[in-house]
Every structure is written in structure tokens, then in C-alpha cells.
Short mmCIF file of N, CA and C in Angstrom, two decimals:
data_model
loop_
_atom_site.label_atom_id
_atom_site.label_comp_id
_atom_site.label_asym_id
_atom_site.label_seq_id
_atom_site.Cartn_x
_atom_site.Cartn_y
_atom_site.Cartn_z
N MET A 1 0.45 -1.53 -0.62
CA MET A 1 0.17 0.13 0.04
C MET A 1 0.91 0.75 0.25
N THR A 2 0.78 2.46 -0.83
CA THR A 2 1.48 3.56 -0.77
C THR A 2 1.18 4.14 0.79
N ARG A 3 2.14 4.97 0.61
CA ARG A 3 2.05 5.66 2.10
C ARG A 3 1.11 6.98 2.22
N PRO A 4 0.19 7.32 3.05
CA PRO A 4 -0.46 9.01 2.76
C PRO A 4 -0.34 9.85 2.43
N PHE A 5 -1.22 10.56 2.37
CA PHE A 5 -1.01 11.48 1.57
C PHE A 5 -0.69 12.85 2.64
N LEU A 6 0.38 13.40 2.70
CA LEU A 6 0.12 14.41 3.88
C LEU A 6 -0.24 15.80 3.04
N LEU A 7 -0.67 16.61 3.67
CA LEU A 7 -1.38 17.69 3.42
C LEU A 7 -1.22 18.47 4.33
N GLY A 8 -0.15 19.45 4.41
CA GLY A 8 -0.14 20.88 5.08
C GLY A 8 -1.49 21.57 5.44
N LEU A 9 -1.29 22.14 5.98
CA LEU A 9 -2.07 23.72 6.39
C LEU A 9 -2.28 24.21 7.48
N THR A 10 -2.28 24.97 6.79
CA THR A 10 -1.27 26.88 7.35
C THR A 10 -2.44 27.59 6.92
N GLY A 11 -1.92 29.18 7.39
CA GLY A 11 -3.34 30.49 7.02
C GLY A 11 -2.77 30.88 8.46
N SER A 12 -2.68 32.44 8.77
CA SER A 12 -2.24 33.12 9.32
C SER A 12 -3.36 33.82 10.64
N ILE A 13 -2.54 33.90 11.91
CA ILE A 13 -4.34 34.35 12.38
C ILE A 13 -5.82 34.34 12.59
N GLY A 14 -6.14 33.93 12.53
CA GLY A 14 -8.28 33.63 12.61
C GLY A 14 -7.83 34.09 11.48
N MET A 15 -7.66 33.08 10.64
CA MET A 15 -7.86 32.98 9.30
C MET A 15 -9.58 32.37 9.28
N GLY A 16 -9.38 30.98 10.42
CA GLY A 16 -10.50 30.05 10.16
C GLY A 16 -9.22 28.38 10.03
N LYS A 17 -8.10 28.07 10.16
CA LYS A 17 -7.62 26.98 9.69
C LYS A 17 -8.29 26.13 10.51
N SER A 18 -8.09 25.91 12.20
CA SER A 18 -8.03 25.36 13.30
C SER A 18 -10.45 24.74 12.67
N THR A 19 -11.36 25.99 12.33
CA THR A 19 -12.43 25.23 11.99
C THR A 19 -12.42 24.91 10.42
N THR A 20 -10.72 24.96 9.70
CA THR A 20 -11.70 24.34 9.28
C THR A 20 -10.31 22.62 8.57
N ALA A 21 -9.63 23.06 9.92
CA ALA A 21 -8.99 21.26 9.97
C ALA A 21 -9.97 20.49 10.84
N GLN A 22 -11.32 21.62 12.50
CA GLN A 22 -11.86 21.01 12.15
C GLN A 22 -13.17 19.98 11.37
N MET A 23 -12.86 20.03 10.50
CA MET A 23 -14.39 19.93 9.47
C MET A 23 -12.86 18.69 8.19
N PHE A 24 -12.25 18.87 7.81
CA PHE A 24 -11.39 17.88 7.88
C PHE A 24 -11.93 16.03 8.57
N ALA A 25 -10.51 16.95 9.42
CA ALA A 25 -11.84 14.92 10.74
C ALA A 25 -13.34 14.66 10.64
N ASP A 26 -14.05 16.48 10.56
CA ASP A 26 -14.94 15.81 10.51
C ASP A 26 -15.00 14.62 9.21
N GLU A 27 -14.46 15.01 8.12
CA GLU A 27 -14.76 13.88 7.24
C GLU A 27 -14.26 12.18 7.88
N GLY A 28 -12.93 12.17 9.33
CA GLY A 28 -12.34 11.94 8.90
C GLY A 28 -10.87 11.28 8.50
N ILE A 29 -10.85 11.64 8.02
CA ILE A 29 -9.30 12.86 7.97
C ILE A 29 -8.30 12.45 9.22
N PRO A 30 -7.60 12.07 10.02
CA PRO A 30 -6.70 11.42 10.85
C PRO A 30 -6.30 13.59 10.92
N VAL A 31 -6.17 14.24 11.76
CA VAL A 31 -5.07 15.59 12.42
C VAL A 31 -3.82 14.58 13.12
N TRP A 32 -3.12 15.98 11.97
CA TRP A 32 -2.11 16.59 13.41
C TRP A 32 -2.42 18.27 13.71
N ASP A 33 -2.17 18.20 15.32
CA ASP A 33 -2.52 19.37 15.22
C ASP A 33 -1.53 19.90 16.33
N ALA A 34 -0.85 20.50 15.46
CA ALA A 34 0.59 21.07 15.37
C ALA A 34 0.89 22.59 17.10
N ASP A 35 -0.39 23.02 17.02
CA ASP A 35 -0.72 23.53 18.40
C ASP A 35 -0.41 22.85 19.77
N ALA A 36 -1.51 21.67 20.09
CA ALA A 36 -2.22 20.74 20.99
C ALA A 36 -0.70 20.35 21.05
N THR A 37 0.11 19.36 20.53
CA THR A 37 0.99 19.43 20.72
C THR A 37 1.73 20.51 21.70
N VAL A 38 2.17 21.11 21.15
CA VAL A 38 3.56 22.11 21.76
C VAL A 38 2.49 22.31 23.16
N HIS A 39 1.41 21.69 23.49
CA HIS A 39 0.71 22.07 24.97
C HIS A 39 0.79 21.25 25.63
N ALA A 40 1.28 20.89 25.04
CA ALA A 40 1.67 18.35 25.60
C ALA A 40 2.85 18.62 25.67
N LEU A 41 3.71 18.86 25.53
CA LEU A 41 5.35 19.55 25.43
C LEU A 41 5.18 20.70 26.97
N TYR A 42 4.73 21.62 26.88
CA TYR A 42 4.41 22.23 28.30
C TYR A 42 3.80 21.39 29.04
N ALA A 43 3.47 21.49 28.72
CA ALA A 43 2.39 20.90 30.24
C ALA A 43 3.09 19.57 31.04
N ARG A 44 2.29 19.58 32.65
CA ARG A 44 3.80 19.13 33.63
C ARG A 44 3.74 17.38 32.76
N GLY A 45 5.10 17.11 32.87
CA GLY A 45 5.54 16.15 32.86
C GLY A 45 5.67 15.99 31.56
N GLY A 46 5.54 17.13 30.63
CA GLY A 46 5.50 17.41 29.21
C GLY A 46 6.95 17.95 28.07
N ALA A 47 7.69 17.55 27.32
CA ALA A 47 9.33 16.62 27.11
C ALA A 47 10.44 17.73 26.87
N ALA A 48 9.15 19.35 26.54
CA ALA A 48 9.73 20.28 26.50
C ALA A 48 10.57 20.92 28.36
N VAL A 49 9.56 20.87 29.00
CA VAL A 49 9.17 21.77 30.58
C VAL A 49 10.74 21.47 30.29
N ALA A 50 10.95 20.63 30.77
CA ALA A 50 12.54 20.89 31.51
C ALA A 50 14.41 21.46 30.70
N PRO A 51 13.59 21.53 29.05
CA PRO A 51 15.38 21.82 28.92
C PRO A 51 14.67 23.93 28.40
N ILE A 52 13.33 23.58 28.76
CA ILE A 52 13.09 26.00 28.44
C ILE A 52 13.46 26.20 30.31
N ALA A 53 13.21 25.10 30.84
CA ALA A 53 13.42 25.55 32.29
C ALA A 53 14.65 25.46 32.85
N ALA A 54 15.51 25.23 32.01
CA ALA A 54 16.90 25.45 31.65
C ALA A 54 17.50 26.76 31.56
N ALA A 55 16.73 26.87 30.22
CA ALA A 55 17.53 27.92 29.51
C ALA A 55 16.34 29.29 29.70
N PHE A 56 14.85 29.43 30.65
CA PHE A 56 14.26 30.68 30.54
C PHE A 56 13.52 30.17 32.62
N PRO A 57 14.58 29.72 33.18
CA PRO A 57 13.47 29.27 34.34
C PRO A 57 12.41 29.79 34.98
N GLU A 58 12.19 31.38 34.56
CA GLU A 58 11.68 32.19 34.66
C GLU A 58 10.48 32.06 34.01
N ALA A 59 9.88 31.29 33.91
CA ALA A 59 9.01 30.54 32.43
C ALA A 59 8.46 29.54 32.84
N VAL A 60 8.78 29.44 33.68
CA VAL A 60 8.71 27.80 34.43
C VAL A 60 7.76 27.89 36.26
N VAL A 61 6.58 27.44 35.54
CA VAL A 61 6.37 27.53 37.53
C VAL A 61 5.50 25.93 36.97
N ASP A 62 5.63 25.92 38.97
CA ASP A 62 4.56 24.41 39.33
C ASP A 62 4.47 23.18 37.63
N GLY A 63 6.28 23.03 37.69
CA GLY A 63 6.51 22.12 36.38
C GLY A 63 5.45 21.99 34.94
N THR A 64 4.99 23.35 34.43
CA THR A 64 4.52 23.73 33.14
C THR A 64 5.02 24.95 33.14
N VAL A 65 4.57 25.26 31.61
CA VAL A 65 5.40 25.94 31.32
C VAL A 65 4.22 27.33 31.34
N ASP A 66 4.57 28.31 31.83
CA ASP A 66 3.89 29.79 31.13
C ASP A 66 3.10 30.14 29.93
N ARG A 67 3.15 30.19 29.70
CA ARG A 67 3.05 30.93 28.00
C ARG A 67 3.43 32.61 28.35
N GLY A 68 2.51 33.04 29.87
CA GLY A 68 2.89 34.56 29.57
C GLY A 68 4.21 35.23 29.66
N ARG A 69 4.47 33.95 30.93
CA ARG A 69 6.33 34.25 31.27
C ARG A 69 6.90 34.28 29.96
N LEU A 70 6.75 32.88 29.34
CA LEU A 70 7.67 32.75 28.18
C LEU A 70 7.45 33.23 26.91
N ARG A 71 6.35 34.06 27.27
CA ARG A 71 6.00 34.85 25.92
C ARG A 71 7.08 37.01 26.51
N THR A 72 7.72 36.99 27.75
CA THR A 72 8.11 38.21 28.42
C THR A 72 9.93 37.60 28.25
N ALA A 73 9.75 36.64 28.85
CA ALA A 73 11.59 36.08 28.88
C ALA A 73 11.54 35.99 27.68
N LEU A 74 11.05 35.92 26.00
CA LEU A 74 10.68 35.35 25.11
C LEU A 74 11.46 37.81 24.20
N ALA A 75 10.77 38.45 25.02
CA ALA A 75 10.16 39.97 24.22
C ALA A 75 11.80 40.85 25.02
N ALA A 76 12.51 39.99 25.99
CA ALA A 76 13.65 40.72 26.68
C ALA A 76 15.10 40.32 26.36
N GLN A 77 14.99 38.60 26.08
CA GLN A 77 16.11 38.12 25.70
C GLN A 77 16.88 38.92 23.53
N GLU A 78 17.78 39.15 23.44
CA GLU A 78 18.05 38.74 22.29
C GLU A 78 18.41 37.73 22.14
N GLY A 79 17.80 36.71 20.97
CA GLY A 79 18.87 34.87 20.65
C GLY A 79 17.45 34.53 20.66
N ALA A 80 16.25 34.98 21.85
CA ALA A 80 16.17 34.02 22.97
C ALA A 80 15.47 33.22 22.48
N LEU A 81 14.52 33.81 20.81
CA LEU A 81 13.05 32.70 19.98
C LEU A 81 13.25 31.96 18.99
N ALA A 82 15.28 31.93 18.73
CA ALA A 82 15.33 30.77 17.96
C ALA A 82 16.03 30.18 19.37
N ARG A 83 17.27 30.11 20.42
CA ARG A 83 16.38 29.38 21.56
C ARG A 83 15.98 27.79 21.44
N LEU A 84 14.16 29.45 21.98
CA LEU A 84 13.25 28.10 21.60
C LEU A 84 13.03 27.63 20.84
N GLU A 85 13.14 27.80 19.87
CA GLU A 85 12.89 27.22 18.30
C GLU A 85 13.89 26.24 18.25
N SER A 86 15.07 26.23 19.23
CA SER A 86 15.80 25.10 18.80
C SER A 86 15.36 23.71 20.05
N ILE A 87 14.28 24.29 21.33
CA ILE A 87 14.18 23.09 21.59
C ILE A 87 12.82 22.69 21.09
N VAL A 88 12.50 23.27 21.38
CA VAL A 88 10.23 23.13 20.41
C VAL A 88 10.47 22.18 20.03
N HIS A 89 11.19 22.71 18.24
CA HIS A 89 10.75 22.65 16.88
C HIS A 89 12.04 20.35 16.90
N PRO A 90 12.21 20.10 17.31
CA PRO A 90 12.74 19.65 17.31
C PRO A 90 11.35 18.47 17.68
N LEU A 91 11.46 18.43 18.46
CA LEU A 91 9.51 17.50 19.68
C LEU A 91 9.02 16.99 18.74
N THR A 92 8.52 18.30 18.23
CA THR A 92 7.63 18.79 17.96
C THR A 92 7.96 18.22 16.09
N THR A 93 8.72 18.41 15.68
CA THR A 93 9.53 17.20 14.10
C THR A 93 9.06 15.68 14.91
N ALA A 94 9.61 15.00 15.68
CA ALA A 94 9.04 14.22 16.24
C ALA A 94 8.12 13.39 16.22
N ALA A 95 7.47 14.46 17.16
CA ALA A 95 5.79 13.76 17.13
C ALA A 95 4.44 13.98 16.65
N ARG A 96 5.60 14.88 15.32
CA ARG A 96 4.46 14.04 13.83
C ARG A 96 4.60 13.20 12.67
N GLN A 97 5.88 12.70 12.72
CA GLN A 97 6.21 11.54 12.21
C GLN A 97 6.22 10.41 12.74
N ALA A 98 6.00 10.67 14.66
CA ALA A 98 5.25 9.41 15.02
C ALA A 98 3.56 9.54 14.81
N PHE A 99 2.98 10.11 14.76
CA PHE A 99 1.45 10.16 14.07
C PHE A 99 1.79 9.47 12.65
N ILE A 100 2.17 10.43 11.34
CA ILE A 100 2.25 9.45 10.69
C ILE A 100 2.39 8.53 11.35
N ALA A 101 2.91 8.20 11.20
CA ALA A 101 3.46 6.60 11.81
C ALA A 101 2.75 5.68 12.13
N ALA A 102 1.64 6.25 13.01
CA ALA A 102 0.71 5.74 14.00
C ALA A 102 -0.75 5.66 12.69
N HIS A 103 -0.55 6.26 11.68
CA HIS A 103 -1.90 6.46 11.00
C HIS A 103 -1.62 6.41 8.79
N ALA A 104 -0.21 5.19 9.49
CA ALA A 104 0.08 5.00 7.76
C ALA A 104 -0.55 3.85 6.60
N ASP A 105 -2.24 3.11 7.55
CA ASP A 105 -3.20 2.70 7.03
C ASP A 105 -3.40 3.79 5.61
N ALA A 106 -3.93 5.25 6.16
CA ALA A 106 -4.71 6.07 5.82
C ALA A 106 -4.29 6.49 4.55
N ASP A 107 -5.07 6.71 4.13
CA ASP A 107 -4.83 8.05 2.88
C ASP A 107 -4.15 8.51 1.89
N LEU A 108 -4.92 9.40 3.29
CA LEU A 108 -5.44 11.28 4.00
C LEU A 108 -4.33 11.48 5.32
N ILE A 109 -3.97 12.33 4.84
CA ILE A 109 -3.13 12.47 6.14
C ILE A 109 -3.05 14.08 5.93
N LEU A 110 -3.89 14.59 7.24
CA LEU A 110 -3.90 16.51 7.52
C LEU A 110 -3.14 17.14 8.43
N LEU A 111 -1.90 17.80 8.27
CA LEU A 111 -0.69 18.34 9.56
C LEU A 111 -0.57 19.72 9.27
N ASP A 112 -1.12 19.83 10.29
CA ASP A 112 -2.05 21.81 10.68
C ASP A 112 -0.78 22.32 11.40
N ILE A 113 -0.21 22.84 10.75
CA ILE A 113 1.00 24.51 11.33
C ILE A 113 0.88 24.99 11.25
N PRO A 114 0.36 25.92 12.14
CA PRO A 114 0.50 27.71 11.65
C PRO A 114 1.59 27.23 11.59
N LEU A 115 2.87 28.00 11.70
CA LEU A 115 4.37 28.21 11.27
C LEU A 115 4.47 27.32 10.28
N LEU A 116 3.34 27.17 9.34
CA LEU A 116 4.00 25.22 8.24
C LEU A 116 5.32 25.98 7.74
N TYR A 117 5.07 27.53 6.97
CA TYR A 117 6.22 27.48 5.98
C TYR A 117 7.65 28.42 6.64
N GLU A 118 7.42 28.64 7.48
CA GLU A 118 8.24 29.95 8.33
C GLU A 118 9.17 28.92 9.16
N THR A 119 8.51 27.76 9.45
CA THR A 119 9.77 25.99 10.82
C THR A 119 9.59 25.69 8.73
N GLY A 120 9.71 25.56 7.26
CA GLY A 120 9.54 24.16 6.83
C GLY A 120 9.86 23.22 6.46
N ALA A 121 7.96 23.06 7.52
CA ALA A 121 8.01 21.72 7.29
C ALA A 121 6.70 20.98 6.29
N ASP A 122 6.65 22.75 5.00
CA ASP A 122 5.95 22.03 4.26
C ASP A 122 7.14 21.80 3.10
N ALA A 123 8.67 20.97 3.26
CA ALA A 123 9.40 20.52 2.90
C ALA A 123 8.76 18.88 3.09
N GLU A 124 8.15 17.95 3.72
CA GLU A 124 7.32 17.33 4.87
C GLU A 124 6.20 16.95 3.99
N CYS A 125 5.48 17.88 3.83
CA CYS A 125 4.41 18.00 2.49
C CYS A 125 4.33 17.94 1.39
N ASP A 126 3.45 16.86 1.05
CA ASP A 126 2.71 16.44 -0.90
C ASP A 126 2.45 17.61 -1.43
N ALA A 127 1.46 18.30 -0.68
CA ALA A 127 0.67 19.68 -0.89
C ALA A 127 0.30 21.15 0.57
N VAL A 128 -0.08 22.28 -0.10
CA VAL A 128 -0.03 23.08 1.13
C VAL A 128 -1.49 23.93 1.28
N LEU A 129 -2.32 23.53 1.77
CA LEU A 129 -3.59 23.80 1.55
C LEU A 129 -3.13 26.03 2.66
N VAL A 130 -3.54 26.69 2.90
CA VAL A 130 -3.48 28.36 2.95
C VAL A 130 -4.83 28.43 2.90
N VAL A 131 -5.54 28.27 4.41
CA VAL A 131 -7.25 28.92 4.22
C VAL A 131 -7.53 30.59 4.79
N THR A 132 -8.01 31.55 3.80
CA THR A 132 -7.57 33.41 3.57
C THR A 132 -8.19 34.39 4.54
N ALA A 133 -8.43 35.15 4.08
CA ALA A 133 -10.33 35.85 4.74
C ALA A 133 -9.60 37.64 5.19
N ALA A 134 -10.57 37.44 4.27
CA ALA A 134 -10.14 39.34 3.78
C ALA A 134 -9.55 39.46 5.74
N PRO A 135 -8.53 41.06 5.15
CA PRO A 135 -8.04 41.25 6.44
C PRO A 135 -8.83 41.76 8.22
N GLU A 136 -9.96 42.23 6.79
CA GLU A 136 -10.76 43.12 7.56
C GLU A 136 -10.94 41.65 8.81
N VAL A 137 -11.84 41.07 8.29
CA VAL A 137 -12.44 39.62 8.87
C VAL A 137 -11.86 38.98 9.78
N GLN A 138 -10.40 38.85 9.06
CA GLN A 138 -9.09 38.56 10.15
C GLN A 138 -9.57 38.48 11.57
N ARG A 139 -8.83 40.52 11.70
CA ARG A 139 -8.91 41.44 12.66
C ARG A 139 -10.14 41.06 13.74
N ASP A 140 -11.19 41.38 12.77
CA ASP A 140 -12.27 40.79 14.20
C ASP A 140 -12.33 39.71 14.46
N ARG A 141 -12.01 39.07 13.63
CA ARG A 141 -13.19 37.31 14.29
C ARG A 141 -11.63 37.77 15.66
N VAL A 142 -9.60 37.49 15.18
CA VAL A 142 -8.97 37.71 16.41
C VAL A 142 -9.38 38.54 17.30
N LEU A 143 -10.27 39.84 17.38
CA LEU A 143 -9.83 40.69 18.33
C LEU A 143 -11.83 39.90 19.65
N ALA A 144 -12.42 39.79 18.89
CA ALA A 144 -13.58 39.07 19.13
C ALA A 144 -13.40 37.50 20.03
N ARG A 145 -12.56 37.34 20.01
CA ARG A 145 -12.44 36.57 20.82
C ARG A 145 -11.64 36.83 22.66
N GLY A 146 -11.33 38.39 22.72
CA GLY A 146 -11.07 39.26 23.67
C GLY A 146 -9.69 37.98 24.22
N THR A 147 -9.14 37.31 23.84
CA THR A 147 -7.18 37.43 24.23
C THR A 147 -6.72 37.72 23.49
N MET A 148 -6.33 38.51 23.08
CA MET A 148 -5.67 40.00 23.09
C MET A 148 -5.83 41.01 22.28
N THR A 149 -4.88 42.86 22.57
CA THR A 149 -5.22 43.44 21.90
C THR A 149 -4.94 44.45 20.10
N GLY A 150 -5.43 44.57 19.76
CA GLY A 150 -4.84 44.70 18.52
C GLY A 150 -3.53 45.05 18.28
N GLU A 151 -3.11 45.58 19.14
CA GLU A 151 -1.51 46.18 18.94
C GLU A 151 -0.28 44.77 19.00
N GLN A 152 -1.17 43.80 19.91
CA GLN A 152 -0.53 42.24 20.23
C GLN A 152 -0.76 41.61 18.27
N LEU A 153 -2.81 42.08 18.33
CA LEU A 153 -2.24 40.89 16.74
C LEU A 153 -1.00 41.59 16.53
N ASP A 154 -0.90 43.35 15.47
CA ASP A 154 0.11 43.53 14.72
C ASP A 154 1.16 42.80 15.16
N LEU A 155 2.13 42.55 16.15
CA LEU A 155 2.93 41.87 16.27
C LEU A 155 3.45 40.70 15.70
N ILE A 156 2.13 39.44 16.03
CA ILE A 156 1.97 38.95 15.11
C ILE A 156 2.59 38.66 13.65
N LEU A 157 2.00 39.05 13.85
CA LEU A 157 0.77 38.90 11.76
C LEU A 157 2.79 38.99 11.60
N SER A 158 3.40 40.75 12.39
CA SER A 158 4.62 40.90 11.76
C SER A 158 5.33 40.04 11.51
N ARG A 159 6.30 38.81 13.02
CA ARG A 159 6.37 38.16 13.06
C ARG A 159 6.38 36.03 11.82
N GLN A 160 5.08 36.63 11.56
CA GLN A 160 4.73 36.00 9.69
C GLN A 160 4.58 35.82 8.79
N MET A 161 4.58 35.01 7.80
CA MET A 161 4.44 35.21 6.67
C MET A 161 3.82 36.34 6.20
N PRO A 162 3.45 37.53 5.23
CA PRO A 162 2.18 37.43 5.12
C PRO A 162 1.32 36.89 3.63
N ASP A 163 -0.23 36.57 4.68
CA ASP A 163 -0.50 36.25 3.38
C ASP A 163 -0.59 35.67 2.36
N ALA A 164 -0.35 36.51 1.95
CA ALA A 164 -0.50 37.44 0.19
C ALA A 164 0.57 36.02 -0.60
N ARG A 165 2.12 35.83 0.24
CA ARG A 165 2.66 34.66 0.59
C ARG A 165 2.40 34.39 0.64
N LYS A 166 1.90 33.36 1.24
CA LYS A 166 1.84 31.58 2.14
C LYS A 166 0.70 31.01 0.46
N ARG A 167 0.01 31.90 -0.01
CA ARG A 167 -1.77 31.87 -0.80
C ARG A 167 -0.64 31.68 -2.25
N ALA A 168 0.25 33.30 -2.37
CA ALA A 168 1.27 32.46 -3.52
C ALA A 168 2.04 31.28 -3.90
N LEU A 169 2.72 30.44 -2.37
CA LEU A 169 3.08 29.71 -2.25
C LEU A 169 2.61 28.29 -2.44
N ALA A 170 1.31 28.07 -2.00
CA ALA A 170 0.21 27.26 -1.81
C ALA A 170 -0.59 26.31 -3.57
N HIS A 171 -0.41 24.96 -2.59
CA HIS A 171 -0.77 23.87 -4.37
C HIS A 171 -2.44 25.25 -3.78
N HIS A 172 -3.25 24.88 -2.96
CA HIS A 172 -4.87 25.24 -2.43
C HIS A 172 -4.96 26.03 -1.82
N VAL A 173 -6.02 26.66 -1.64
CA VAL A 173 -6.24 28.29 -1.29
C VAL A 173 -8.20 28.13 -0.89
N ILE A 174 -9.05 27.88 -0.06
CA ILE A 174 -9.58 28.28 0.76
C ILE A 174 -10.23 29.22 1.44
N GLU A 175 -10.69 30.60 0.82
CA GLU A 175 -11.06 31.83 2.24
C GLU A 175 -12.31 30.70 2.63
N THR A 176 -12.25 31.65 3.88
CA THR A 176 -13.13 30.65 4.45
C THR A 176 -14.39 31.84 4.78
N HIS A 177 -14.75 32.32 4.07
CA HIS A 177 -16.11 33.97 5.19
C HIS A 177 -17.04 33.08 5.51
N SER A 178 -18.21 31.66 4.77
CA SER A 178 -18.87 31.47 5.12
C SER A 178 -18.83 30.03 5.54
N LEU A 179 -19.64 29.23 5.88
CA LEU A 179 -18.72 28.29 7.03
C LEU A 179 -19.34 27.04 5.60
N ASP A 180 -20.37 27.00 5.87
CA ASP A 180 -21.11 26.11 4.58
C ASP A 180 -20.35 26.05 3.14
N GLU A 181 -19.90 27.48 2.49
CA GLU A 181 -18.82 27.12 0.87
C GLU A 181 -17.67 26.71 2.07
N THR A 182 -17.39 26.52 3.12
CA THR A 182 -15.58 25.95 3.39
C THR A 182 -15.97 24.54 3.39
N ARG A 183 -16.67 23.96 3.75
CA ARG A 183 -16.82 22.54 3.85
C ARG A 183 -17.28 22.47 2.30
N ALA A 184 -17.65 22.79 2.20
CA ALA A 184 -17.72 22.30 0.32
C ALA A 184 -16.41 22.08 0.16
N ALA A 185 -16.11 23.37 -0.09
CA ALA A 185 -14.44 23.42 -0.57
C ALA A 185 -13.46 22.19 0.22
N VAL A 186 -13.59 22.31 1.45
CA VAL A 186 -12.62 21.34 1.67
C VAL A 186 -13.25 19.43 1.19
N ARG A 187 -14.52 19.26 1.41
CA ARG A 187 -14.79 18.38 0.78
C ARG A 187 -14.44 17.82 -1.16
N ASP A 188 -14.97 18.80 -1.55
CA ASP A 188 -14.04 18.94 -2.70
C ASP A 188 -12.36 18.27 -2.64
N LEU A 189 -11.74 19.26 -2.06
CA LEU A 189 -10.22 19.27 -2.13
C LEU A 189 -10.14 17.74 -1.83
N ILE A 190 -10.91 16.83 -0.55
CA ILE A 190 -10.63 15.54 -0.13
C ILE A 190 -11.37 14.75 -1.04
N ARG A 191 -12.07 14.79 -1.98
CA ARG A 191 -12.09 14.50 -3.53
C ARG A 191 -11.57 14.51 -4.34
N THR A 192 -11.00 15.82 -4.51
CA THR A 192 -9.45 15.95 -5.85
C THR A 192 -8.01 14.77 -5.80
N ILE A 193 -8.04 14.79 -4.23
CA ILE A 193 -6.81 14.59 -3.83
C ILE A 193 -6.94 12.54 -3.95
N ARG A 194 -7.75 12.08 -3.23
CA ARG A 194 -7.80 10.93 -3.85
C ARG A 194 -7.99 10.13 -5.17
N SER A 195 -9.00 11.17 -6.14
CA SER A 195 -8.91 10.42 -7.19
C SER A 195 -7.77 10.96 -7.45
N ARG A 196 -6.70 12.07 -7.60
CA ARG A 196 -5.52 11.96 -8.19
C ARG A 196 -4.29 10.72 -7.40
N HIS A 197 -4.58 10.71 -6.51
CA HIS A 197 -3.66 9.62 -5.50
C HIS A 197 -4.06 7.92 -5.00
N ALA A 198 -5.17 7.64 -5.09
CA ALA A 198 -6.06 6.31 -4.95
C ALA A 198 -4.85 5.09 -5.47
#
């Protein structure tokens, strides 16, 4: 049997990536979630806790990584982000490879990776899907969550590859303005991939 087709999913914050990933899961497609993996690595007993404690002692509280304290540490230290990435990326790569191996009998696997292009993970994918929305829709969605300010959003966006560049690199693009249209586009894409790679 051939190996699973690996479809990478990415998109800037507020573009509907998590909703789209859930739609793939609803269609029976195994979904690997990079964010959930990082949360597990940062939790008590997670593989990233000890190395992060060594690099950023102020960021670990009661055996877990405190994301707020970690953000503060990253902002305060030159080269801190590269140091953090050198800890976290090998661990997430190993988790992703284990997930793929565990679902070797699937015909299609979705790899939900927010920083897919930024981390070079697109090289492991057979194709990449980028989800997108108008900038004002993106901003409204993020600010409606109530978890960050407009200034914090702007800082995040400044560190992410621009949406236009992601779309230019992608094999597939889905606009996420409407749930029904997004779901239909997801189903169409699954059919297309299966017909081409059966």
C-alpha cells in the first residue's frame, strides 16, 4: 500500500484554520495539530519543560511552562526565540513523524501547522492548503476572542509570513468567509486528492 498523502494546512491567525481542520476531522481524515502538540510538550511531564526551564527558568511554574512568562522572557532576551525554537521544533517534528507512522494505513493525513512555511515543514508535505479571509474579517475574528489587543495582533502578524505570500506558495487555497462554502471546498479538495492519488 502506498503511504498517506500529507496535506499541510496553514494560515495566519484568525483565518479559520482550526475550523477548517475540524472539517477535515469530521470527514474522517486524521489531523495532527501542531498547537495541541506544543501544549502537551509545555504541560506537566511534557518533554519541553526541563529544557525550557534550563534556558528560561522564569518561564516554568509548578512544572509547567507558563506561556505568558515565556512571552515576556522572549521579548526581553536577544536570540531567545531561536533558542526556544531549537528546543521545541525537534520535539514537534518527532511527534509529527510518530503521528504519521501511527496512521500509515490512511490515504490522507492533514498536518495543521500554523508556522508551516516559517519552520520549513512544507518540505515534508505533498501539498499545502492555505486558508484565507479578508484582512478586516481576520482582525474582527481575532479581537472578538478577547484574548489579545490590536497591538498584540499586529506584533504576531509582523512575525508571520504575509498572507499573500502564503497564498502564492500554496497548492490549494480556501476562503473561509462562509462555513457552508468552506465545508464544501474541504469536501471537494478531499475528493480531488483521492482521485489523483488513489
